[in-house]
mmCIF file of C-alpha atoms in Angstrom:
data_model
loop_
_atom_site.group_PDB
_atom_site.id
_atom_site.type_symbol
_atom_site.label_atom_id
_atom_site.label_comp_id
_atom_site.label_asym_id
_atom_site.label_seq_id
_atom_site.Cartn_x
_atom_site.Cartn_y
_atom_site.Cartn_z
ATOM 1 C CA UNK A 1 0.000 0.000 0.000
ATOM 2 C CA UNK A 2 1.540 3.626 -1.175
ATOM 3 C CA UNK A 3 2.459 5.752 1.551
ATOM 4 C CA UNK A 4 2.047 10.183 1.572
ATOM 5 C CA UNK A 5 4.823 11.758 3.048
ATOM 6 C CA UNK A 6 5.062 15.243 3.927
ATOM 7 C CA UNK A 7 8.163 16.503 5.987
ATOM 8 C CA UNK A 8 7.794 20.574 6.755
ATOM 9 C CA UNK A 9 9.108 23.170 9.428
ATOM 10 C CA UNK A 10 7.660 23.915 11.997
ATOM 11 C CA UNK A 11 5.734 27.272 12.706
ATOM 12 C CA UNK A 12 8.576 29.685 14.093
ATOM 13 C CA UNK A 13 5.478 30.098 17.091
ATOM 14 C CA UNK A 14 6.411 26.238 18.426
ATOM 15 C CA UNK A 15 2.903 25.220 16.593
ATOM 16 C CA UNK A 16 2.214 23.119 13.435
ATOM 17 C CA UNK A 17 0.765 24.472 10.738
ATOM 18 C CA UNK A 18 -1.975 23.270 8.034
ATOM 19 C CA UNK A 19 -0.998 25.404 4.591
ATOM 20 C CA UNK A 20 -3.799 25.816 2.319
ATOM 21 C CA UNK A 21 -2.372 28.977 0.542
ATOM 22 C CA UNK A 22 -1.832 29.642 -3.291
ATOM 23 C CA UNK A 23 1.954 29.090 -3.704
ATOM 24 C CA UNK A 24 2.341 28.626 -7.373
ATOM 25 C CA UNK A 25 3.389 25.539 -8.102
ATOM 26 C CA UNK A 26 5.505 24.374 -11.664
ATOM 27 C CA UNK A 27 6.397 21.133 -13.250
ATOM 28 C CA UNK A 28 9.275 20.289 -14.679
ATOM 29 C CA UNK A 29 8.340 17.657 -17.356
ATOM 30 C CA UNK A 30 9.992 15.544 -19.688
ATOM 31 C CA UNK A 31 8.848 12.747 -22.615
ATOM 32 C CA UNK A 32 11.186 10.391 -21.308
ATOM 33 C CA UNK A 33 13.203 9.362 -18.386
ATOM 34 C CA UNK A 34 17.065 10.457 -17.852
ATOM 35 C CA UNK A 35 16.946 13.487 -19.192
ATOM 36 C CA UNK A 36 18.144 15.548 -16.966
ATOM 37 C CA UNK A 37 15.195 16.464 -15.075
ATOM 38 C CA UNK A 38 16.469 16.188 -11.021
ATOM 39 C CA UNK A 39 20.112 18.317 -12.075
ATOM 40 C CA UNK A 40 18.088 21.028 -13.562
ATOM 41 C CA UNK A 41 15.689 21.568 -11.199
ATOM 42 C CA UNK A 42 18.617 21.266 -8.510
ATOM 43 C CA UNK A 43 20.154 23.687 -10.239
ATOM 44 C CA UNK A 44 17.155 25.892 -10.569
ATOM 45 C CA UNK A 45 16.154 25.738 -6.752
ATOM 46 C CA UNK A 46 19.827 26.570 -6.203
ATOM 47 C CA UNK A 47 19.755 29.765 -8.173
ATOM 48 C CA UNK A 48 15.967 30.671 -6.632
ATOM 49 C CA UNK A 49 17.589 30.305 -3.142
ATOM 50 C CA UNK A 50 20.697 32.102 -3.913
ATOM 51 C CA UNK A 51 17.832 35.041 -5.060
ATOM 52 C CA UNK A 52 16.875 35.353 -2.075
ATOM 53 C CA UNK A 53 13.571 32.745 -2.108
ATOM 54 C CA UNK A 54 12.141 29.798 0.111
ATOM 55 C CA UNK A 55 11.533 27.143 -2.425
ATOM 56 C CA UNK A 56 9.641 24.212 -2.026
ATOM 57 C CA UNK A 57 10.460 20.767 -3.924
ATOM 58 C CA UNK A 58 7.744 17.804 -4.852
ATOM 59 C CA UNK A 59 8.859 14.440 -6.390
ATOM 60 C CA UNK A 60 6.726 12.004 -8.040
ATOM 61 C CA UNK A 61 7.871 8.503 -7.869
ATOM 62 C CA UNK A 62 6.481 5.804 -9.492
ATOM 63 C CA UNK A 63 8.583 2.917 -8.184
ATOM 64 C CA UNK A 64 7.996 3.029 -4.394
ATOM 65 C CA UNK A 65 10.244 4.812 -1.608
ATOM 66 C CA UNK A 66 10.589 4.514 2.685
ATOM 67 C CA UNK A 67 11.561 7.132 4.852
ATOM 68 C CA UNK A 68 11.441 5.279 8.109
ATOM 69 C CA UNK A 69 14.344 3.195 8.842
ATOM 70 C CA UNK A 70 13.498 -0.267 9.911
ATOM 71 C CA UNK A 71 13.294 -0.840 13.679
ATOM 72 C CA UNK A 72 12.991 3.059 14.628
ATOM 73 C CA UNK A 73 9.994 3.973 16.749
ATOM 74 C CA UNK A 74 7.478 4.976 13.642
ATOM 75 C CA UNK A 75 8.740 2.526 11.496
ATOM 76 C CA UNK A 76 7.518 0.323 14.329
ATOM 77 C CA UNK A 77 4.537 1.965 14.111
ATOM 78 C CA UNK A 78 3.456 1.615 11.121
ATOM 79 C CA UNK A 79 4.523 -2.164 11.301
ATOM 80 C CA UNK A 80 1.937 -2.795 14.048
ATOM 81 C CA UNK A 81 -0.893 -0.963 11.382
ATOM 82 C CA UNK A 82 -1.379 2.386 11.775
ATOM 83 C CA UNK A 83 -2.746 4.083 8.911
ATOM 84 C CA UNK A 84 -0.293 7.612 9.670
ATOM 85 C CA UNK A 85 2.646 8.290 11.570
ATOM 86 C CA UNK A 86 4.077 11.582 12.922
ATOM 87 C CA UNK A 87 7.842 12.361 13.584
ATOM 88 C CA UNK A 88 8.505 16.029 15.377
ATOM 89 C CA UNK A 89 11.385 16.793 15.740
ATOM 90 C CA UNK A 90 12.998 20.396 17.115
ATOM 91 C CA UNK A 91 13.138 21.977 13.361
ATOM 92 C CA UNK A 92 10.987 20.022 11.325
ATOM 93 C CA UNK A 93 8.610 17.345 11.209
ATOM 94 C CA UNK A 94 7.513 14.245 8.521
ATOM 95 C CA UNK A 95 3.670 13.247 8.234
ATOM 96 C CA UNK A 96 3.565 9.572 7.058
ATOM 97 C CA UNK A 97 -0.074 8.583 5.368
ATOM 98 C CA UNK A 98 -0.387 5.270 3.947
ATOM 99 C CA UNK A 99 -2.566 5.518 0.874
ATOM 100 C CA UNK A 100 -4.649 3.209 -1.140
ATOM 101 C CA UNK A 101 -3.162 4.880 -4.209
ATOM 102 C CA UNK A 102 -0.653 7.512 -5.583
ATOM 103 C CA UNK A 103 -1.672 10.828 -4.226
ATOM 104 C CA UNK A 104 -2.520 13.861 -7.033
ATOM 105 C CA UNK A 105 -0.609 16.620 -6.619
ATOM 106 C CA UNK A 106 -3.257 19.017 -6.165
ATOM 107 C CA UNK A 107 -3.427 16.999 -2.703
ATOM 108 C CA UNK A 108 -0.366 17.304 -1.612
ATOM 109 C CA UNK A 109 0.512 21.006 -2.791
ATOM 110 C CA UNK A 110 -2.158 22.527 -0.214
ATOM 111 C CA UNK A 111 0.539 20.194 2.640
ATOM 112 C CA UNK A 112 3.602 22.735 2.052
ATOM 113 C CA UNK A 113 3.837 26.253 3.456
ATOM 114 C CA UNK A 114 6.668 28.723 4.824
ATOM 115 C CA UNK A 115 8.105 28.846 0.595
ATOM 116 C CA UNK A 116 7.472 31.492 -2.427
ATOM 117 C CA UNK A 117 7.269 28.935 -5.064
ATOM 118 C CA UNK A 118 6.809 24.638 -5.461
ATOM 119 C CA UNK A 119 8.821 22.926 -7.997
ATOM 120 C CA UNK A 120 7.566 19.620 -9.004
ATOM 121 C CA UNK A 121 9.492 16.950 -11.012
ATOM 122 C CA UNK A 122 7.303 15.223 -13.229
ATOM 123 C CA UNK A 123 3.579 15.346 -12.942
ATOM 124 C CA UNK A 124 3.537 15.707 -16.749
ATOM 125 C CA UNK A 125 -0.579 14.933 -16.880
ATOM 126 C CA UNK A 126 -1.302 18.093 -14.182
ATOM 127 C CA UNK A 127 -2.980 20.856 -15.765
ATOM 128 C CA UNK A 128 0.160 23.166 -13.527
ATOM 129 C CA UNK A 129 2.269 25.359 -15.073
ATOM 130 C CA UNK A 130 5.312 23.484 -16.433
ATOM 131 C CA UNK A 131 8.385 23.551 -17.444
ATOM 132 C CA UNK A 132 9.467 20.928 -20.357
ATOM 133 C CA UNK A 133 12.904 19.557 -20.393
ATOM 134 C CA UNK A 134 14.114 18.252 -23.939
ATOM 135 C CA UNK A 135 17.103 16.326 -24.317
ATOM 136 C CA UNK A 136 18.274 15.595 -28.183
ATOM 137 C CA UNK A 137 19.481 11.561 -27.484
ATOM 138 C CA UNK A 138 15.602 11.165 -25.877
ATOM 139 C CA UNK A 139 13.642 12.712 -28.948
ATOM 140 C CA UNK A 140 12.908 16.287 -29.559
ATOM 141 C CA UNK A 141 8.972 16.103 -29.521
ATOM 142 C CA UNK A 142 7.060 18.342 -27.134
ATOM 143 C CA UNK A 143 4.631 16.864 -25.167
ATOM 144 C CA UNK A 144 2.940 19.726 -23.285
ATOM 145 C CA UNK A 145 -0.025 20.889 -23.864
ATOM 146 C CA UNK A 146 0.505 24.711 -25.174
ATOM 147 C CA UNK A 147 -1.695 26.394 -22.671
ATOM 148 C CA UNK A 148 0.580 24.612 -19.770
ATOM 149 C CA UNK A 149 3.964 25.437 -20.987
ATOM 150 C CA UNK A 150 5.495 28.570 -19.972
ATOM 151 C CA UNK A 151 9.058 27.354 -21.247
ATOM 152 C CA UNK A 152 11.469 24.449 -22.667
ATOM 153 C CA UNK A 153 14.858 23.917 -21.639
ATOM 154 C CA UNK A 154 16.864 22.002 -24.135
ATOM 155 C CA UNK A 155 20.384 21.186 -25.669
ATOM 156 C CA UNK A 156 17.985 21.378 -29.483
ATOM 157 C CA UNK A 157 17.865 24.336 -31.814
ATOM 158 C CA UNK A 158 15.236 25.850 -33.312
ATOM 159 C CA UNK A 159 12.478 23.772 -31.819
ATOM 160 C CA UNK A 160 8.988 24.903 -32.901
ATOM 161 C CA UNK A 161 7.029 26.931 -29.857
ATOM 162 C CA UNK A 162 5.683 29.615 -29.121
ATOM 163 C CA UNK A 163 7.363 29.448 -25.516
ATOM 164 C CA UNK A 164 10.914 30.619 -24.624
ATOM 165 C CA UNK A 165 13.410 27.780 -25.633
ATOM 166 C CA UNK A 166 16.437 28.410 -23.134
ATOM 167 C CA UNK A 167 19.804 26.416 -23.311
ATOM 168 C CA UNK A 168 19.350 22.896 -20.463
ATOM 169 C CA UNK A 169 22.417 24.999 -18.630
ATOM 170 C CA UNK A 170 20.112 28.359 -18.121
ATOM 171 C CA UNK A 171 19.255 27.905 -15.017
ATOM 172 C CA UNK A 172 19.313 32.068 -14.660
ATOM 173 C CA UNK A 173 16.771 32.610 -17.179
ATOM 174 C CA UNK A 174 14.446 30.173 -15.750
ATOM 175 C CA UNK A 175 14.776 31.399 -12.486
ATOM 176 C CA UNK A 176 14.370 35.241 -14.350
ATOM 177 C CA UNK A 177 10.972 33.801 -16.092
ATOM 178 C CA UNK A 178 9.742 32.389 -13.049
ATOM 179 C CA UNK A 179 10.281 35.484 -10.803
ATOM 180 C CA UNK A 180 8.954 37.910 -13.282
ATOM 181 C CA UNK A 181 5.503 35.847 -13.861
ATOM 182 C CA UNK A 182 5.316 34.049 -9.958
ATOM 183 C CA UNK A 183 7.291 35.884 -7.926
ATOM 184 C CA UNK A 184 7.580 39.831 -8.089
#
């Protein structure tokens, strides 16, 4: 059974917080697999941070991940059947949900607070803003729908959009396209 993970900071009052605020929230999308998806949006949250902004990350996974560490105290938890488990710890603290299924991100986004902006890796079917990553040995089609992309990133010339096309190394101009439309 999948599991929903959320780890977040704590309030600076000593209290948790719910977040159900309108953080915009981008994808970075690609076609295919290994294209360079994680480094550039690594990159990009670097660049965001070094700007001066609290950036929030989301990863989808398809294959199946664990946070808990067999035979700590929540892993043990969970192991005798309880449906969610809470770590709290003095600076931050992880919500474990076991799901029936994988979560939609429009469920999770409202979990994350305390940032300016979300960055999601993959999520390519959300109707969010995204970012598409093209990578010339993976194929050079585009695969988001037109009224979703807001730019490609790519190591291909003279691709076909109406979008910006910036260089897969720009991680300056994305971070200048995201501030200017999200962020000022």
């Amino acid at each position: 059974m999948p599991f929903l993970y959320a780890i977040c900071a704590a309030s600076g009052s000593g209290g948790m917080e719910v977040f159900m605020n309108d953080i915009p929230a981008v994808c970075i999308v690609s076609g295919q697999s290994d294209t360079g998806k994680t480094t550039f949006m690594e990159k990009l949250i670097q660049e965001l941070v070094q700007r001066g902004y609290e950036v929030g990350a989301v990863k989808s996974d398809t294959h199946g991940f664990d946070i808990d560490i067999p035979g700590k105290d929540s892993w043990r938890f969970a192991q005798a059947g309880a449906k969610s488990t809470t770590i709290i710890g003095p600076d931050k603290y992880a919500v474990i949900q076991r799901t029936e299924q994988k979560q939609e991100i429009e469920d999770v986004i409202p979990l994350i607070g305390g940032v300016d902006i979300i960055l999601v890796e993959g999520y390519k079917a959300s109707t969010r803003p995204r970012i598409e990553v093209i990578r010339k040995e993976k194929g050079t089609k585009i695969i988001s729908p037109s009224e979703y992309l807001i730019a490609i990133v790519s190591d291909v010339e003279g691709l076909n959009t109406a979008v910006p096309v910036l260089d897969i190394n720009d991680f300056q101009g994305v971070a200048d396209i995201l501030v200017k439309k999200y962020l000022e």
